[in-house]
Amino acid sequence: MKITKELVDYIALLSRLQPDESERVQMTAELEQIVSYMDILSHLDTGNVEPLSHVVPLRNVMREDIVEPSFPKEELLKNAPGGDDEAFLVPKAVE
């Protein structure tokens, strides 16, 4: 794949970068090297390789759901700028 000036400008726009002309030339050369290195992969025989979604196996680590005491409600509400005995009071956000 040929890396053009337009492609570098587009990548810079997406990346929110504003490279000067010397940086654009450097980016073009570096992207050319990266793409040419990745082209090596297209020459590999991957016929017997099983497709993977992750390199390492994933497993969900779950802990027991144990009910434990929490902070007292009064202690949590005492630092609120506004509140009653049950909840935080905040200004109305929707008319």
GROMACS .gro file of C-alpha atoms in nm:
model
   95
    1MET     CA    1   0.000   0.000   0.000
    2LYS     CA    2   0.137   0.337  -0.098
    3ILE     CA    3   0.117   0.605   0.171
    4THR     CA    4   0.027   0.933   0.003
    5LYS     CA    5   0.038   1.289   0.129
    6GLU     CA    6  -0.343   1.294   0.129
    7LEU     CA    7  -0.355   0.982   0.348
    8VAL     CA    8  -0.108   1.133   0.595
    9ASP     CA    9  -0.315   1.455   0.604
   10TYR     CA   10  -0.631   1.250   0.666
   11ILE     CA   11  -0.466   1.050   0.948
   12ALA     CA   12  -0.337   1.374   1.100
   13LEU     CA   13  -0.689   1.519   1.085
   14LEU     CA   14  -0.838   1.213   1.255
   15SER     CA   15  -0.564   1.224   1.518
   16ARG     CA   16  -0.614   1.597   1.568
   17LEU     CA   17  -0.249   1.658   1.484
   18GLN     CA   18  -0.114   1.956   1.294
   19PRO     CA   19   0.224   1.842   1.163
   20ASP     CA   20   0.445   2.078   0.966
   21GLU     CA   21   0.589   1.972   0.630
   22SER     CA   22   0.901   1.803   0.773
   23GLU     CA   23   0.687   1.603   1.017
   24ARG     CA   24   0.457   1.500   0.732
   25VAL     CA   25   0.755   1.365   0.538
   26GLN     CA   26   0.874   1.176   0.846
   27MET     CA   27   0.522   1.039   0.914
   28THR     CA   28   0.496   0.922   0.554
   29ALA     CA   29   0.825   0.733   0.577
   30GLU     CA   30   0.735   0.578   0.912
   31LEU     CA   31   0.389   0.471   0.794
   32GLU     CA   32   0.545   0.318   0.481
   33GLN     CA   33   0.778   0.111   0.703
   34ILE     CA   34   0.490  -0.001   0.925
   35VAL     CA   35   0.269  -0.104   0.634
   36SER     CA   36   0.552  -0.284   0.455
   37TYR     CA   37   0.631  -0.475   0.774
   38MET     CA   38   0.264  -0.573   0.812
   39ASP     CA   39   0.263  -0.696   0.449
   40ILE     CA   40   0.494  -0.976   0.566
   41LEU     CA   41   0.193  -1.126   0.743
   42SER     CA   42   0.005  -1.169   0.416
   43HIS     CA   43   0.276  -1.412   0.301
   44LEU     CA   44   0.238  -1.643   0.600
   45ASP     CA   45   0.044  -1.967   0.574
   46THR     CA   46  -0.235  -1.935   0.830
   47GLY     CA   47  -0.452  -2.216   0.695
   48ASN     CA   48  -0.418  -2.435   1.005
   49VAL     CA   49  -0.440  -2.152   1.259
   50GLU     CA   50  -0.764  -2.125   1.450
   51PRO     CA   51  -0.906  -1.770   1.460
   52LEU     CA   52  -0.893  -1.610   1.805
   53SER     CA   53  -1.076  -1.323   1.963
   54HIS     CA   54  -0.815  -1.294   2.238
   55VAL     CA   55  -0.456  -1.410   2.264
   56VAL     CA   56  -0.492  -1.536   2.619
   57PRO     CA   57  -0.793  -1.729   2.746
   58LEU     CA   58  -1.047  -1.520   2.929
   59ARG     CA   59  -1.242  -1.627   3.229
   60ASN     CA   60  -1.479  -1.433   3.444
   61VAL     CA   61  -1.358  -1.411   3.802
   62MET     CA   62  -1.656  -1.380   4.030
   63ARG     CA   63  -1.664  -1.340   4.403
   64GLU     CA   64  -1.934  -1.445   4.641
   65ASP     CA   65  -2.209  -1.188   4.683
   66ILE     CA   66  -2.186  -1.126   5.055
   67VAL     CA   67  -2.402  -0.863   5.221
   68GLU     CA   68  -2.185  -0.645   5.441
   69PRO     CA   69  -2.267  -0.340   5.647
   70SER     CA   70  -2.232  -0.005   5.472
   71PHE     CA   71  -2.172   0.346   5.603
   72PRO     CA   72  -2.457   0.484   5.813
   73LYS     CA   73  -2.696   0.692   5.604
   74GLU     CA   74  -2.677   0.983   5.848
   75GLU     CA   75  -2.297   0.999   5.815
   76LEU     CA   76  -2.314   1.007   5.436
   77LEU     CA   77  -2.583   1.274   5.426
   78LYS     CA   78  -2.422   1.508   5.680
   79ASN     CA   79  -2.174   1.643   5.419
   80ALA     CA   80  -2.440   1.703   5.153
   81PRO     CA   81  -2.518   2.066   5.072
   82GLY     CA   82  -2.887   1.981   5.076
   83GLY     CA   83  -3.074   1.677   5.188
   84ASP     CA   84  -3.340   1.531   5.407
   85ASP     CA   85  -3.334   1.219   5.622
   86GLU     CA   86  -3.350   0.988   5.320
   87ALA     CA   87  -3.161   1.127   5.020
   88PHE     CA   88  -2.954   1.402   4.864
   89LEU     CA   89  -3.157   1.699   4.742
   90VAL     CA   90  -3.042   1.850   4.413
   91PRO     CA   91  -3.183   2.124   4.192
   92LYS     CA   92  -3.438   2.018   3.933
   93ALA     CA   93  -3.254   1.940   3.606
   94VAL     CA   94  -3.549   1.889   3.371
   95GLU     CA   95  -3.850   2.114   3.338
   0.00000   0.00000   0.00000
